Tab-separated table of C-alpha atoms and ligand atoms in Angstrom:
chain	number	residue	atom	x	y	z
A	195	UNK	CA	0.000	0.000	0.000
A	196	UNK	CA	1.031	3.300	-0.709
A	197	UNK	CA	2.077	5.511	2.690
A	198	UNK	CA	2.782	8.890	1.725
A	199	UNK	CA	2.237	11.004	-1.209
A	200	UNK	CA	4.314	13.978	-2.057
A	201	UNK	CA	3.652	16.966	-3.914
A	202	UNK	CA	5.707	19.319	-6.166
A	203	UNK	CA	4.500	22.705	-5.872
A	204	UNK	CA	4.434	24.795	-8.642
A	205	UNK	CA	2.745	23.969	-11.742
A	206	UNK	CA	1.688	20.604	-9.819
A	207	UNK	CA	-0.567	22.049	-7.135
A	208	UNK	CA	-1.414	25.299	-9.257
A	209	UNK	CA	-0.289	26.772	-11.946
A	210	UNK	CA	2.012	29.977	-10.175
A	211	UNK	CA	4.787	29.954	-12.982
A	212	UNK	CA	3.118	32.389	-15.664
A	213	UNK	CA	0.432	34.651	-13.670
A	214	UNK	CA	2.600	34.144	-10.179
A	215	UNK	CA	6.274	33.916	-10.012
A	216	UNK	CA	7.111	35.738	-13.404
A	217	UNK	CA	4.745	38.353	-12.261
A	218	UNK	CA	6.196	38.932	-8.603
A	219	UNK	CA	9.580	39.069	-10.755
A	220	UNK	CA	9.108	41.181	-13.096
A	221	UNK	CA	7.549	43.368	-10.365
A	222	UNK	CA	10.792	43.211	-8.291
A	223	UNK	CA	13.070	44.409	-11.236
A	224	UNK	CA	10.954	47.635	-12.004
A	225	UNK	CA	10.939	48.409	-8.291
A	226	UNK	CA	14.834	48.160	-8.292
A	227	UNK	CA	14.744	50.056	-11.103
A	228	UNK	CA	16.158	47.657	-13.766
A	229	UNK	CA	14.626	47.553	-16.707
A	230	UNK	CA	14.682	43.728	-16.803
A	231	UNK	CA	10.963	42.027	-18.082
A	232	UNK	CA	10.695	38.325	-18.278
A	233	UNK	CA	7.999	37.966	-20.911
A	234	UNK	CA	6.368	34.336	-21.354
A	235	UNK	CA	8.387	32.710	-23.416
A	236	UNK	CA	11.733	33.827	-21.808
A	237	UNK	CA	10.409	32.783	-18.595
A	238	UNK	CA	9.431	29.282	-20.095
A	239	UNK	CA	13.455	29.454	-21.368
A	240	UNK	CA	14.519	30.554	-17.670
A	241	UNK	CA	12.107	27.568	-16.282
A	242	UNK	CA	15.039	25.542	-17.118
A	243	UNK	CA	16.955	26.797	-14.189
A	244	UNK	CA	14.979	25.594	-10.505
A	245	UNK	CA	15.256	28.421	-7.570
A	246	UNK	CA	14.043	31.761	-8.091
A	247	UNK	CA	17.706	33.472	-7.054
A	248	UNK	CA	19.399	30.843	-8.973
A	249	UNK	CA	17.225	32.193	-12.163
A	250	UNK	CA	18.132	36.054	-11.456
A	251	UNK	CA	21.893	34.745	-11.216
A	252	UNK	CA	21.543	32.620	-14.728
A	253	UNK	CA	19.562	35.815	-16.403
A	254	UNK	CA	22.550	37.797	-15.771
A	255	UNK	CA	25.130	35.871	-16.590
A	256	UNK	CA	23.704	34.776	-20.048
A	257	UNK	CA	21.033	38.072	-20.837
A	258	UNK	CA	22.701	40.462	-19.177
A	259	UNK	CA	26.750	40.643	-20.260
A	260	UNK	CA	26.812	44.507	-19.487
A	261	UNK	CA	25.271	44.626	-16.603
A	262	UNK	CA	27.878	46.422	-14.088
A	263	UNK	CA	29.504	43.287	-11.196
A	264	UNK	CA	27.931	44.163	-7.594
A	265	UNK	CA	30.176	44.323	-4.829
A	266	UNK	CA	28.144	41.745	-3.317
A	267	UNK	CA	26.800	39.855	-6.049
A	268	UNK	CA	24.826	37.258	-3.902
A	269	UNK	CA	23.394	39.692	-1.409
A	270	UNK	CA	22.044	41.975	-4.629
A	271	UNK	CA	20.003	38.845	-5.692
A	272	UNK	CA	19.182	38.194	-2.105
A	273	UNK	CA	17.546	41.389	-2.053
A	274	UNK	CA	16.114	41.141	-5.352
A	275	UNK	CA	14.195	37.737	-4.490
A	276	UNK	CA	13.283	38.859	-0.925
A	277	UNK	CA	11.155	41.690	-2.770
A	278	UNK	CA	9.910	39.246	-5.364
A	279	UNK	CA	8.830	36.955	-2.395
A	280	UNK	CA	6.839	39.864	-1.239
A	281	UNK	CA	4.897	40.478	-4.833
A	282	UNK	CA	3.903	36.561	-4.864
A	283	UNK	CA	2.564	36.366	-1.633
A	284	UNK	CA	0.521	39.352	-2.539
A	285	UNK	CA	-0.642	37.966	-5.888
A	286	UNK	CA	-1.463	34.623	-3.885
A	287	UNK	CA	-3.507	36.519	-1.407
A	288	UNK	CA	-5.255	38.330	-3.979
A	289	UNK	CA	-6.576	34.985	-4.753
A	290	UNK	CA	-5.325	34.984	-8.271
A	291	UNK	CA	-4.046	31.439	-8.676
A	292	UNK	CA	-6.504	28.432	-8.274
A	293	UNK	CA	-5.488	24.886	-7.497
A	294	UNK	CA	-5.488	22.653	-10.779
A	295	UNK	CA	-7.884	20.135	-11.337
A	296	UNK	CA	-8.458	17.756	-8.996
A	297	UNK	CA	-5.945	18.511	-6.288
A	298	UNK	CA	-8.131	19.637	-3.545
A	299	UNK	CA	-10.438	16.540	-4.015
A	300	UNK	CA	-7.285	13.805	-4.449
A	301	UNK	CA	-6.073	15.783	-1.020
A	302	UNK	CA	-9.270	15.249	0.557
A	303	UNK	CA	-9.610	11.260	-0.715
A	304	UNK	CA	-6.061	10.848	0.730
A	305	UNK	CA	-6.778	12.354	3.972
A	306	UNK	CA	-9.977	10.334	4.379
A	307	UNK	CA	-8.004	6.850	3.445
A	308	UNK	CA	-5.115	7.885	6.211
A	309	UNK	CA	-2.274	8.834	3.455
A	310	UNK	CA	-0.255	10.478	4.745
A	311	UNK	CA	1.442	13.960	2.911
A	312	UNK	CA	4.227	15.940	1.908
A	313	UNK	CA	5.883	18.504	-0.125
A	314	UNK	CA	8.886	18.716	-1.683
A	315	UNK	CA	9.745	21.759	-3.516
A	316	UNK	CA	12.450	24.313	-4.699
A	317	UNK	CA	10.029	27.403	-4.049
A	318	UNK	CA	10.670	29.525	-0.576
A	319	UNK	CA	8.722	27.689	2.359
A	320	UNK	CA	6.467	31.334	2.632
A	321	UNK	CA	5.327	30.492	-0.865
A	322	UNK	CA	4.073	27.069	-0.217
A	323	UNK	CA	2.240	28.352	2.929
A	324	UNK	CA	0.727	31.114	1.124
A	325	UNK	CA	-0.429	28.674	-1.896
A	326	UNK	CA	-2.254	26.591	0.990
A	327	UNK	CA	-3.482	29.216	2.814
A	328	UNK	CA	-5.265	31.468	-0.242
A	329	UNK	CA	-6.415	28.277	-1.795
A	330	UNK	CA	-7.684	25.589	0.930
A	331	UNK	CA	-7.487	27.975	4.377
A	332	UNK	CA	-4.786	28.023	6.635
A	333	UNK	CA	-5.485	24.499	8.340
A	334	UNK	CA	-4.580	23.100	5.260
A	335	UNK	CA	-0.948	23.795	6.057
A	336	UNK	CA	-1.439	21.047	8.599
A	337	UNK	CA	-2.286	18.576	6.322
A	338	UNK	CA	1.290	18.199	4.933
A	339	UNK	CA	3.242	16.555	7.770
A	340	UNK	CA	6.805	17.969	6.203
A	341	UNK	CA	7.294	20.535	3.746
A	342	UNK	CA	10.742	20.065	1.897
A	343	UNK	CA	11.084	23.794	0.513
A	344	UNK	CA	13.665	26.094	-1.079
A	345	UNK	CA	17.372	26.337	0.527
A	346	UNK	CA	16.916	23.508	3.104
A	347	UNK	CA	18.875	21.170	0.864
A	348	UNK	CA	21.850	23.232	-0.467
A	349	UNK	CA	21.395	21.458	-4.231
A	350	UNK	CA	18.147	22.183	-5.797
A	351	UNK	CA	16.388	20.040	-7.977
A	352	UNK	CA	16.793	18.329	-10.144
A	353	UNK	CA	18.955	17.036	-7.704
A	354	UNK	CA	17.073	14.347	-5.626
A	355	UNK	CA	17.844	16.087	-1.935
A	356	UNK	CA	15.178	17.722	-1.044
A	357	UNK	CA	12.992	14.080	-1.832
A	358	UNK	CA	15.815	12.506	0.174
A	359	UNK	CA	15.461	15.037	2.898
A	360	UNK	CA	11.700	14.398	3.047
A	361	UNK	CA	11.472	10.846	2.978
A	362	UNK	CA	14.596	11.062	5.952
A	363	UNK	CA	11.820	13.238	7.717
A	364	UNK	CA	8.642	10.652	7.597
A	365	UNK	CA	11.496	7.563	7.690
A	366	UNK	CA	9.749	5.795	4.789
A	367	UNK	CA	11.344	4.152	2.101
A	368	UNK	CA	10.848	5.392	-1.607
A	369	UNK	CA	9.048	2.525	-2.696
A	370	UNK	CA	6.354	3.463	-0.249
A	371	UNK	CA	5.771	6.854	-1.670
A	372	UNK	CA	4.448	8.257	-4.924
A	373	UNK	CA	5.713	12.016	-6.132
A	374	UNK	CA	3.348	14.614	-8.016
A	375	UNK	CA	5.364	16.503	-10.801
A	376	UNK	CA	4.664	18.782	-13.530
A	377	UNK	CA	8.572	19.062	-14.918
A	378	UNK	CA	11.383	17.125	-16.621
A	379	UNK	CA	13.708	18.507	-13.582
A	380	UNK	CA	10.590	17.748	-10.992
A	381	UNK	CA	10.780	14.124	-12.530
A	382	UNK	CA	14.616	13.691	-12.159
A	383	UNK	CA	14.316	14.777	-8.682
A	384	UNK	CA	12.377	12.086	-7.916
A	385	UNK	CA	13.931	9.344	-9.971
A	386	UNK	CA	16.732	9.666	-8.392
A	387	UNK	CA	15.870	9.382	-5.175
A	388	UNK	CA	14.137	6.580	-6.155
A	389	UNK	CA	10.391	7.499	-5.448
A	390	UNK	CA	7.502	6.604	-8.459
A	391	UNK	CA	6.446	9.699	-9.899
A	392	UNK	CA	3.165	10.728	-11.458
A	393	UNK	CA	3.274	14.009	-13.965
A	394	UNK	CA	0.912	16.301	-14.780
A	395	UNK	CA	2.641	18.573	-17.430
A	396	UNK	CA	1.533	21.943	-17.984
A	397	UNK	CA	1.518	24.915	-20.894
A	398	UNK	CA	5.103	25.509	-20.134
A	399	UNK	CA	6.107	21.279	-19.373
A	400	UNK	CA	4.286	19.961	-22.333
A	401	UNK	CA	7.405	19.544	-24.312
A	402	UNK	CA	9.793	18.204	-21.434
A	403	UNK	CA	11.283	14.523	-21.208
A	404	UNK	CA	9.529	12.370	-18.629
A	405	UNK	CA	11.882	9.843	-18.886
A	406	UNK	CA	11.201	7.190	-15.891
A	407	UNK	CA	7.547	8.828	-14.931
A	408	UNK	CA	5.155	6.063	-14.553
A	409	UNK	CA	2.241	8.147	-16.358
A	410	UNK	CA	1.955	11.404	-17.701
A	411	UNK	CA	-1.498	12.904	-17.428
A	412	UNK	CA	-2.889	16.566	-18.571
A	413	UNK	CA	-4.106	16.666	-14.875
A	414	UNK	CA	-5.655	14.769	-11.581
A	415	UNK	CA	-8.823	15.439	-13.265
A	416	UNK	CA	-12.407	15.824	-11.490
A	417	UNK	CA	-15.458	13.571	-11.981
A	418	UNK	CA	-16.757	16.047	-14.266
A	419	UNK	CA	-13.513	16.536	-16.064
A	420	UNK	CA	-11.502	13.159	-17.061
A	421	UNK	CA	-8.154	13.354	-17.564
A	422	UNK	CA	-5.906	12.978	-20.708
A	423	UNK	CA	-3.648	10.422	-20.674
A	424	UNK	CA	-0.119	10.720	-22.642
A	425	UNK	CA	1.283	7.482	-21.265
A	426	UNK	CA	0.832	4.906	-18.430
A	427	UNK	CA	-2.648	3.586	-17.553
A	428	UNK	CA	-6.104	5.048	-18.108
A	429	UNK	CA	-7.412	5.563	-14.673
A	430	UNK	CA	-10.289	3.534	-14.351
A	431	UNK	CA	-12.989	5.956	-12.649
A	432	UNK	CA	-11.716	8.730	-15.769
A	433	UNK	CA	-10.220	10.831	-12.898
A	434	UNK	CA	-7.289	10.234	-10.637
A	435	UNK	CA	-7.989	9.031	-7.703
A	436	UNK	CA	-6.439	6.537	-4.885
A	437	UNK	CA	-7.382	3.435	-6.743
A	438	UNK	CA	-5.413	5.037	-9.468
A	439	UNK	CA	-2.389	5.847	-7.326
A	440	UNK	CA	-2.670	2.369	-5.773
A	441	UNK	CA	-2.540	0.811	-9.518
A	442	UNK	CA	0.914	3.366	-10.544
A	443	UNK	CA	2.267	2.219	-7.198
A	444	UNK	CA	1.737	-2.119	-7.847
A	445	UNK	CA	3.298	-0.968	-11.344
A	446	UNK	CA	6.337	0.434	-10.003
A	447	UNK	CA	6.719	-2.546	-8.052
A	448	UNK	CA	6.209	-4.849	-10.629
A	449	UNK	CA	3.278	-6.305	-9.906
A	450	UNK	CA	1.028	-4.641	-12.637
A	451	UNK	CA	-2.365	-6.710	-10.788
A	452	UNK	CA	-1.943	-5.143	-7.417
B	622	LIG	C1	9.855	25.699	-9.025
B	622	LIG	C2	10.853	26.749	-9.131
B	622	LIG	C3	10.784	27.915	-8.273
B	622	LIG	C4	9.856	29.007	-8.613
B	622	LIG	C5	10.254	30.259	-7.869
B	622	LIG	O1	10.417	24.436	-9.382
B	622	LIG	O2	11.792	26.630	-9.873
B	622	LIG	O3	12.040	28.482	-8.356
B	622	LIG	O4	9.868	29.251	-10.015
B	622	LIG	O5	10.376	30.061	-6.507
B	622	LIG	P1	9.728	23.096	-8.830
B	622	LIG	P2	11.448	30.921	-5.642
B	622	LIG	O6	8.281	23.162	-9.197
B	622	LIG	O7	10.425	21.991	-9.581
B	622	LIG	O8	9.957	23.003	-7.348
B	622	LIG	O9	11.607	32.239	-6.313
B	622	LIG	O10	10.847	31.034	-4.269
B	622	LIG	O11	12.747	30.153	-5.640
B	623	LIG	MG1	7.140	22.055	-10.609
């Protein structure tokens, strides 16, 4: 049986990439007074790097050749991405960002069945508590017994630490898990610290390599809107739900009956 499931954050949970995170930093550059604007499909390009501060670092070196060296190069982006931080959390209060399909309701089935739940994620912990809190109320924050987020594993994904780190937290195994992923750097993560992963890609994902994902769905899907599947199995009840998961979870084991 599966024990645990573990979420990505962005563009698993909701979609905060586009409308959210590019938003809050392209806000933060015109308040610094750089005239820096990540338009969609540089942002989709930028995607490619996890961590918001490692991005602004990246853009620079490769977009921005002239731009003058700081004294204190880390502590300028520091201060960049603390004001950034500040424009999400607004946008998430404002209630702009909606949970995809079929999270809150998979959330709720797991809860119900004793499944227990995580998150692993390069985002800053504020962000993941503001997500939660705009979108399901604040006790949903309880609901996650650990929250693996931003620097609290030094390598980001799609390095497998911060999985690592969680599953060290709940002491369960990999095998007894199943990770939630919307990118080809989510899905590395997790394959190599060994956990199953489910994907729901996105606008900005659709394209990526899933290599070693056990299915790759357009979403969790509701009863009133069934899923698309890319690859893996066609969930049985059109939607995914924990007969689903249980299903991925005998296939990753082997044992494609159950
Ligand atoms: C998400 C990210 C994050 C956000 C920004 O990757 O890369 O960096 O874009 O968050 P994943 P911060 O979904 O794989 O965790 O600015 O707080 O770093
Ligand atoms: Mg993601």
């Amino acid at each position: 049986m599966i024990k645990a499931l573990i979420f990505d954050v962005d563009g698993t949970l909701a979609e905060t990439e586009r409308d959210g995170h590019r938003v809050a930093f392209n806000r933060a550059f015109a308040e610094a007074g750089l005239k820096w604007v990540w338009d969609v499909p540089l942002y989709g390009e930028l995607l490619a790097i996890t961590g918001g501060k490692e991005r602004i670092r990246h853009f620079i070196d490769t977009h921005q050749p002239a731009f003058p060296p700081q004294a204190d190069e880390a502590a300028f982006i520091a201060g960049l991405h603390k004001a950034k931080t500040a424009h999400y959390l607004k946008l998430l209060a404002e209630g702009g960002i909606p949970l995809r399909p079929g999270v809150r309701r998979l959330l709720g089935e797991a809860r119900t069945r004793g499944v227990r739940l995580a998150i692993a994620t390069t985002t800053t912990p504020e962000n993941v508590t503001g997500l939660l809190e705009a979108t399901l109320g604040a006790e949903a924050i309880g609901w996650f017994e650990v929250i693996g987020a931003g620097d609290i594993v030094p390598k980001k994904k799609p390095a497998g630490d911060i999985y690592t780190w969680v599953l060290e937290q709940m002491r369960l195994e990999p095998s007894e898990c199943l990770a939630f992923e919307d990118s080809a750097n989510g899905v590395r993560a997790a394959v190599e610290a060994g956990i199953p992963v489910l994907v729901t890609d996105n606008s900005y994902t659709a394209h990526d390599d899933f290599t070693g994902a056990l299915a790759v769905l357009s979403d969790l899907g509701d009863p009133s809107q069934p899923v698309t599947v890319q690859r893996g199995p066609i969930p049985a009840s059109g939607f995914v739900d924990c007969a689903y998961l249980q299903q991925l979870h005998a296939l990753a084991q082997g044992n494609p009956t159950g």
